[in-house]
Short mmCIF file of C-alpha atoms and ligand atoms in Angstrom, two decimals:
data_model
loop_
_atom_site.label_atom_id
_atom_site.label_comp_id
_atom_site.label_asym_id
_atom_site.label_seq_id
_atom_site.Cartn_x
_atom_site.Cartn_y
_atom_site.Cartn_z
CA UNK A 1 -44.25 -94.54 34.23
CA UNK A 2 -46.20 -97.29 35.52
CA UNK A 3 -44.99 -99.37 38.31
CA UNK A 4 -43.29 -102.61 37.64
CA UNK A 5 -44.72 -105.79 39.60
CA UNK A 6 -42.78 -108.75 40.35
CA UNK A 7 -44.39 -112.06 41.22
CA UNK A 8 -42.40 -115.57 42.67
CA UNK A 9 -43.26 -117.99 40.18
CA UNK A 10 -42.60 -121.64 41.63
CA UNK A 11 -42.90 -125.59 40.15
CA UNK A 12 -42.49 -128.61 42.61
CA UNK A 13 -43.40 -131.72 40.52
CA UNK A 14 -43.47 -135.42 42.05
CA UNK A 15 -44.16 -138.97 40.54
CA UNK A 16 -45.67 -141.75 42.67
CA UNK A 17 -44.91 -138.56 45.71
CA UNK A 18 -41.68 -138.78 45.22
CA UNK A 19 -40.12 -135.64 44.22
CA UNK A 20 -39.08 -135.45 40.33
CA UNK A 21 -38.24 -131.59 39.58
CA UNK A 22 -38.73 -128.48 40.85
CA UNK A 23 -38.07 -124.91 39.33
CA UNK A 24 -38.34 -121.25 40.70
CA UNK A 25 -38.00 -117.48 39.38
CA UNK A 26 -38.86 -114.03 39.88
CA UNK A 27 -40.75 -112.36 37.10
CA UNK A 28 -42.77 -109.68 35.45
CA UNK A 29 -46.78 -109.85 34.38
CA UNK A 30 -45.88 -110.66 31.07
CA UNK A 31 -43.74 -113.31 30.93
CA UNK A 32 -45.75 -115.48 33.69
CA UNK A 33 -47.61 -117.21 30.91
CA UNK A 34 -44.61 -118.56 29.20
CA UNK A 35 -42.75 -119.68 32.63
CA UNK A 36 -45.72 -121.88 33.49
CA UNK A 37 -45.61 -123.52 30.32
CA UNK A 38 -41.69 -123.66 30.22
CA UNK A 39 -41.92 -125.42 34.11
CA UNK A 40 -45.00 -127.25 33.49
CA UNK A 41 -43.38 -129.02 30.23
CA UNK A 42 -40.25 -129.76 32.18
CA UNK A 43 -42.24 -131.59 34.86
CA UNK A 44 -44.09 -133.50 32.37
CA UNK A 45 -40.84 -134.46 30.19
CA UNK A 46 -38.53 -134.58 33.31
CA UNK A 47 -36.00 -137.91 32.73
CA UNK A 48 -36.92 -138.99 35.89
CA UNK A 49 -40.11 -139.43 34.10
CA UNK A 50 -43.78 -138.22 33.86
CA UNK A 51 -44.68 -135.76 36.77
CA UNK A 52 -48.19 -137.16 37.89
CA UNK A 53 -48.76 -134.08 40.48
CA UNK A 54 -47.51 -130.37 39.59
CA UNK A 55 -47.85 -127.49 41.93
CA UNK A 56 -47.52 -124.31 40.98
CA UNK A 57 -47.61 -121.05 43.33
CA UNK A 58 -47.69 -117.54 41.58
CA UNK A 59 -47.54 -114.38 44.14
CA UNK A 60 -47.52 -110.83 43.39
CA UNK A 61 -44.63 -109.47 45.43
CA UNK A 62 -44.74 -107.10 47.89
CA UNK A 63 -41.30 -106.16 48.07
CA UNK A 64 -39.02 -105.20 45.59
CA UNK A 65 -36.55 -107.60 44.63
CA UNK A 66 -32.96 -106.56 45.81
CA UNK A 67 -30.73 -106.64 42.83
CA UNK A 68 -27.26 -108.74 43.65
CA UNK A 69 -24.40 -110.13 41.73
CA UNK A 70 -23.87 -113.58 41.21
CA UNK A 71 -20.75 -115.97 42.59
CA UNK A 72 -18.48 -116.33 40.24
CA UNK A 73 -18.49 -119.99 38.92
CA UNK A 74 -15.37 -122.50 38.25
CA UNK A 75 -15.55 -126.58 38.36
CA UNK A 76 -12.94 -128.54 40.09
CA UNK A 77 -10.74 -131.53 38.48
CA UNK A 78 -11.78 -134.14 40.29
CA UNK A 79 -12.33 -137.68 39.19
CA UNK A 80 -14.65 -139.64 42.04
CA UNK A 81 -16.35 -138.69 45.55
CA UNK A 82 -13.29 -139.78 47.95
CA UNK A 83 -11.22 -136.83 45.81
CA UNK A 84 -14.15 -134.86 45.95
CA UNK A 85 -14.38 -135.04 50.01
CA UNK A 86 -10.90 -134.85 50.35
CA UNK A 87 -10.84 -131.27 48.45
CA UNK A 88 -14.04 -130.02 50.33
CA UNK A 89 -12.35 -131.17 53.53
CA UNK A 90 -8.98 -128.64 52.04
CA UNK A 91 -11.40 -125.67 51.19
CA UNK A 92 -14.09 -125.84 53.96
CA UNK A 93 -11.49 -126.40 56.51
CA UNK A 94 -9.33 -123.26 55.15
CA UNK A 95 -13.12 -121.22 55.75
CA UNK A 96 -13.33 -122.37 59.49
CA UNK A 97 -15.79 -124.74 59.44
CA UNK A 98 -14.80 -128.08 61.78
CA UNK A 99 -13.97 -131.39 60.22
CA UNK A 100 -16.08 -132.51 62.69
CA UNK A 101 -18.83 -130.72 61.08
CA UNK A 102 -17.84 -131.07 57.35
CA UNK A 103 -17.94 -135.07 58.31
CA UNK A 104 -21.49 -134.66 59.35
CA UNK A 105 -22.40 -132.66 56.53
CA UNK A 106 -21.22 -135.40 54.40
CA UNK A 107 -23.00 -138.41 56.27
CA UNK A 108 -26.15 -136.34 56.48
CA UNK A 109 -26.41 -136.01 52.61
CA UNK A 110 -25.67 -139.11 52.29
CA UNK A 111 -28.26 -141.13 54.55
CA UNK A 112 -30.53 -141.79 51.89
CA UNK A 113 -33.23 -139.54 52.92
CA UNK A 114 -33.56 -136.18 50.68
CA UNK A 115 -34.96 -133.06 53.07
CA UNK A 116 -37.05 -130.39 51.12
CA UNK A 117 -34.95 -127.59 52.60
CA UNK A 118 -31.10 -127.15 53.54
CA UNK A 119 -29.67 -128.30 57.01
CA UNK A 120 -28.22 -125.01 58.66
CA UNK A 121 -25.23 -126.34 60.73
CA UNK A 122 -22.62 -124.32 63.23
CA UNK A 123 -18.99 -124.59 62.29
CA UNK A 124 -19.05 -127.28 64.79
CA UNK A 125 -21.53 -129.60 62.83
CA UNK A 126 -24.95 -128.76 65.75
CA UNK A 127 -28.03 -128.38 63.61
CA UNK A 128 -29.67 -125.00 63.89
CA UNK A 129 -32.83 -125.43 62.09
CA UNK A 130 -35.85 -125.64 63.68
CA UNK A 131 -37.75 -128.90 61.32
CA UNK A 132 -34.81 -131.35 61.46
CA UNK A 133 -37.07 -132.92 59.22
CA UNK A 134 -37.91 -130.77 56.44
CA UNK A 135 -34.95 -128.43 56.49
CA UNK A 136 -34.93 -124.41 55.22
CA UNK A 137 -36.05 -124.21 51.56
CA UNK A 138 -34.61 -121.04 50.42
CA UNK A 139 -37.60 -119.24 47.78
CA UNK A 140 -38.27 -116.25 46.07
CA UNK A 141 -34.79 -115.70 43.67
CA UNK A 142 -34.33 -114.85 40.17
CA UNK A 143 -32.23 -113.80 37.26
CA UNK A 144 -32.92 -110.82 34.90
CA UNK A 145 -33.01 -111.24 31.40
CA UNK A 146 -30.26 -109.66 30.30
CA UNK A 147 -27.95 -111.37 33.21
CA UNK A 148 -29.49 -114.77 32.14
CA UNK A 149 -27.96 -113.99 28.32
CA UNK A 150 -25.32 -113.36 29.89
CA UNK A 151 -24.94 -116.47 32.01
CA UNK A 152 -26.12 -119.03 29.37
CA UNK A 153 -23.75 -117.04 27.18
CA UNK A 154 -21.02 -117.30 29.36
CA UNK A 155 -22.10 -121.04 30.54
CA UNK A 156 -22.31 -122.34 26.51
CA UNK A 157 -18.57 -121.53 26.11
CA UNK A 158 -18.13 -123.97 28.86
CA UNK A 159 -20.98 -126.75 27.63
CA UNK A 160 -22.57 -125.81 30.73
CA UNK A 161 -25.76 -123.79 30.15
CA UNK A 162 -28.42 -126.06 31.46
CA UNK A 163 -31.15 -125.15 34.03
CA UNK A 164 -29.49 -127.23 36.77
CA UNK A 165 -26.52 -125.13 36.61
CA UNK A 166 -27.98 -122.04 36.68
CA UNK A 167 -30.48 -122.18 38.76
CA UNK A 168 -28.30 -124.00 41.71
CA UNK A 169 -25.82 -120.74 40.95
CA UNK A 170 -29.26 -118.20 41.44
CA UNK A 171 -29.90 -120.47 44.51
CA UNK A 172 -26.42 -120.42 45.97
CA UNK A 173 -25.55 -116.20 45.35
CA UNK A 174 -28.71 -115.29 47.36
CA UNK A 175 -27.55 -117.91 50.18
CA UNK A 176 -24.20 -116.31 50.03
CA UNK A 177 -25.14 -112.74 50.29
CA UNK A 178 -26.26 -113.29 53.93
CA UNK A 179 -22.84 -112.82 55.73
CA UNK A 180 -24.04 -115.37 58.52
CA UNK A 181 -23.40 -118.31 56.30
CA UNK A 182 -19.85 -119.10 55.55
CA UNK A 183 -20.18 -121.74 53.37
CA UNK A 184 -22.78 -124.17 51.57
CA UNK A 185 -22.29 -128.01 50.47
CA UNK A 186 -24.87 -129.16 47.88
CA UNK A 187 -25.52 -133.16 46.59
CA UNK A 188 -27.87 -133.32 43.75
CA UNK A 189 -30.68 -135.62 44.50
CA UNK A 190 -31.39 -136.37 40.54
CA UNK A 191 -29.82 -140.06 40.38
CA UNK A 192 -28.36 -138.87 37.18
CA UNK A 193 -26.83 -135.78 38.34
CA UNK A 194 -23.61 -136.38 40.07
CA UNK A 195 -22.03 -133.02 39.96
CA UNK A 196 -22.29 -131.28 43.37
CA UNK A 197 -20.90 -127.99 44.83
CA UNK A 198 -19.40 -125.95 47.32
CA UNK A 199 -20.12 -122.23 47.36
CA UNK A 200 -19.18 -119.42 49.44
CA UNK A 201 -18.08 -115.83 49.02
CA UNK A 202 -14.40 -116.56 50.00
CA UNK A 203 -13.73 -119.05 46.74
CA UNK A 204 -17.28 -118.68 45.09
CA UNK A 205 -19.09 -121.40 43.60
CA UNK A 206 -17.19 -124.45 43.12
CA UNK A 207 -18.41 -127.62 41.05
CA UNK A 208 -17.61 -130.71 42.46
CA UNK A 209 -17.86 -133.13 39.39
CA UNK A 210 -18.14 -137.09 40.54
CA UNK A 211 -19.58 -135.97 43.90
CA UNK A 212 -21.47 -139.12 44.16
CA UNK A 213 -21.51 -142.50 41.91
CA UNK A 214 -24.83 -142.43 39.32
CA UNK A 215 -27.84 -143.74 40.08
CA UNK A 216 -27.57 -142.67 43.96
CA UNK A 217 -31.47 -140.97 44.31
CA UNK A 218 -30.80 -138.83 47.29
CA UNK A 219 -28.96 -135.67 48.23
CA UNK A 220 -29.15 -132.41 49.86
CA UNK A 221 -27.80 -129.07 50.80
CA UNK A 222 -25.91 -128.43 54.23
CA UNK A 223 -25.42 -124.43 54.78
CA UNK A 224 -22.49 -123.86 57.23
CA UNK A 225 -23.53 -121.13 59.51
CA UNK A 226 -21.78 -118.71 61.83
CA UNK A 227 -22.99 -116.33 65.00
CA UNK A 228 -26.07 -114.35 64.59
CA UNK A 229 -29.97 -114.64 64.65
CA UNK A 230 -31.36 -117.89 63.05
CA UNK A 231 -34.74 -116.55 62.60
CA UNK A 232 -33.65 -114.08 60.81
CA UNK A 233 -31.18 -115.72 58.36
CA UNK A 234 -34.48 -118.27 57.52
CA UNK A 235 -36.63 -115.11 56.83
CA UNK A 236 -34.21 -113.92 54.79
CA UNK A 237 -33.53 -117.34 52.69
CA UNK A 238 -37.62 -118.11 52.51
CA UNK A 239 -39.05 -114.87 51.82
CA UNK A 240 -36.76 -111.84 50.85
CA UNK A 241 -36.89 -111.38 47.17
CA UNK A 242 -33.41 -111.80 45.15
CA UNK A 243 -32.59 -111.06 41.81
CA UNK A 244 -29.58 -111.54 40.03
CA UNK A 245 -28.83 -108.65 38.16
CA UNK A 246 -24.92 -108.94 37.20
CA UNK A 247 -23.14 -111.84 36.56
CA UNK A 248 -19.13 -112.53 37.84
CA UNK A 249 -17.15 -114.68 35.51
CA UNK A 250 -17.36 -118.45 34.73
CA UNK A 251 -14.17 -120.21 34.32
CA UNK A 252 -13.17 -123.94 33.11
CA UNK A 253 -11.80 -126.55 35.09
CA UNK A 254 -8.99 -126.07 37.80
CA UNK A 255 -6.65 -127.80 40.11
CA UNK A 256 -7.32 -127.80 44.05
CA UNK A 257 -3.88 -125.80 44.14
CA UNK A 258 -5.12 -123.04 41.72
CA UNK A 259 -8.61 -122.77 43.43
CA UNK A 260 -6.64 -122.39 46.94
CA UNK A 261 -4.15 -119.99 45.48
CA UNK A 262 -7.61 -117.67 44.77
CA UNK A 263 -8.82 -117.32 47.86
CA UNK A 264 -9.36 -113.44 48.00
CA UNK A 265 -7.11 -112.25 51.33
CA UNK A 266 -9.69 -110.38 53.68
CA UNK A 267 -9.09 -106.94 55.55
CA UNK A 268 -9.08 -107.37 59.02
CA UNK A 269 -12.66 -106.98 60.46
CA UNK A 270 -14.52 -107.13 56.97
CA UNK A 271 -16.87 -110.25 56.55
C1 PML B 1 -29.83 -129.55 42.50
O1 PML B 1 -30.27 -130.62 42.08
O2 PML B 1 -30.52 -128.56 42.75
C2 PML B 1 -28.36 -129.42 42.70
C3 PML B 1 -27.70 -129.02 41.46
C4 PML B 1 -26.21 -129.00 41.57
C5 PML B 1 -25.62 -128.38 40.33
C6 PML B 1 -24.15 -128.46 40.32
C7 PML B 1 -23.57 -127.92 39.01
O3 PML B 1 -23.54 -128.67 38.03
O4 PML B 1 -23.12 -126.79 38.99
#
């Protein structure tokens, strides 16, 4: 049997340099000519209009993609962003992480400026990464076929299977497979887009609907990180290849309560 090949197939698309839409996936030879088309028509029809610079990287990799499960995927019931900080405040603080440092994460994402990459932050809110500037862009994940039928099929009985979705959940299970990071806080930075998130492996993925009021252009992802080696948590979010493989369920809408209520109890000493 011939060997398979994967290759990192990734779209960054800006208008006037500012950033309009970006896209990402791990795939086989064949299917690399429809992907390009797929990303390139998004950046050109992208409703924050006409893309007038698209980069695209391809790249053969060298290491074979380790297969993961995604986070399973539920959207809280709240109504504008002071209930949405209020019940990230409840389920951050419940993971450890500081209200000093879920404060900062907040005011950070929402200073107007929109970083390329995540922030990586202790529990106590110090920033770990080394370009304060640009932040960690986390690259090279993907989604099998037959998990993405799955997904969209799953998704569709929720009138959720758009590419934002699922491509923030891709984004967020390989970020949560590292056991330094506890926890993740993402802001869309699509004016239109004002559903947000929290993930982590205690409560999963967590959609934060009303995270910000519409027409806000800026946003960002803050990962909440715990003890261990920096430079190798980056390595592993920039350049380790991730597919998902298996997908965990995707439920409706729930109450803080019933979210709280499902945090999984831990044995003592696991991560
Ligand atoms: C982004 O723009 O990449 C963030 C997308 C957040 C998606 C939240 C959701 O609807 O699940």
């Amino acid at each position: 049997m011939s060997k398979r090949f994967h290759y990192s197939v990734r779209m960054r698309a800006a208008k006037s340099s500012v950033h309009v839409s970006g896209a990402e996936g791990i795939y086989e030879k064949d299917d690399i000519i429809g992907v390009v088309k797929e990303y390139t028509e998004r950046a050109l029809y992208h409703d924050r209009g006409r893309a007038d610079e698209i980069r695209l990287a391809i790249e053969e990799l060298k290491e074979k993609p380790r297969k993961i499960t995604s986070l399973p995927l539920r959207t809280l019931n709240t109504k504008n962003p002071e209930a949405v900080k209020k019940a990230a405040f409840r389920v951050l603080s419940s993971i450890g992480i500081t209200e000093r440092a879920i404060e900062e994460a907040f005011n950070s994402l929402n200073m107007g400026l929109t970083m390329r990459g995540a922030m990586l932050m202790d529990i106590e809110g110090v920033r770990l990464e080394p370009d304060l500037l640009r932040g960690v862009r986390v690259t090279r994940m993907g989604i099998t076929g037959n998990a993405d039928a799955v997904l969209s099929k799953q998704l569709a009985k929720l009138g959720l299977s758009n590419d934002t979705v699922k491509e923030a959940l891709v984004l967020a299970s390989k970020v949560h497979k590292y056991p330094m990071v506890l926890a993740e806080l993402c802001i869309s930075d699509d004016p239109n887009y004002t559903t947000g998130y929290i993930a982590s492996r205690s409560y999963g993925y967590i959609r934060l609907p009303h995270i910000k009021k519409r027409g806000v252009p800026y946003g960002g992802r803050a990962f909440f990180i715990t003890g261990g080696e920096v430079k190798e948590l980056i390595k592993y979010l920039q350049i380790t290849p991730v597919l998902i493989d298996k997908i965990r369920p995707c439920e409706g809408t729930l109450t803080l309560k019933e979210i709280l209520e499902r945090k999984p109890h831990r044995k003592p000493g696991s991560r």
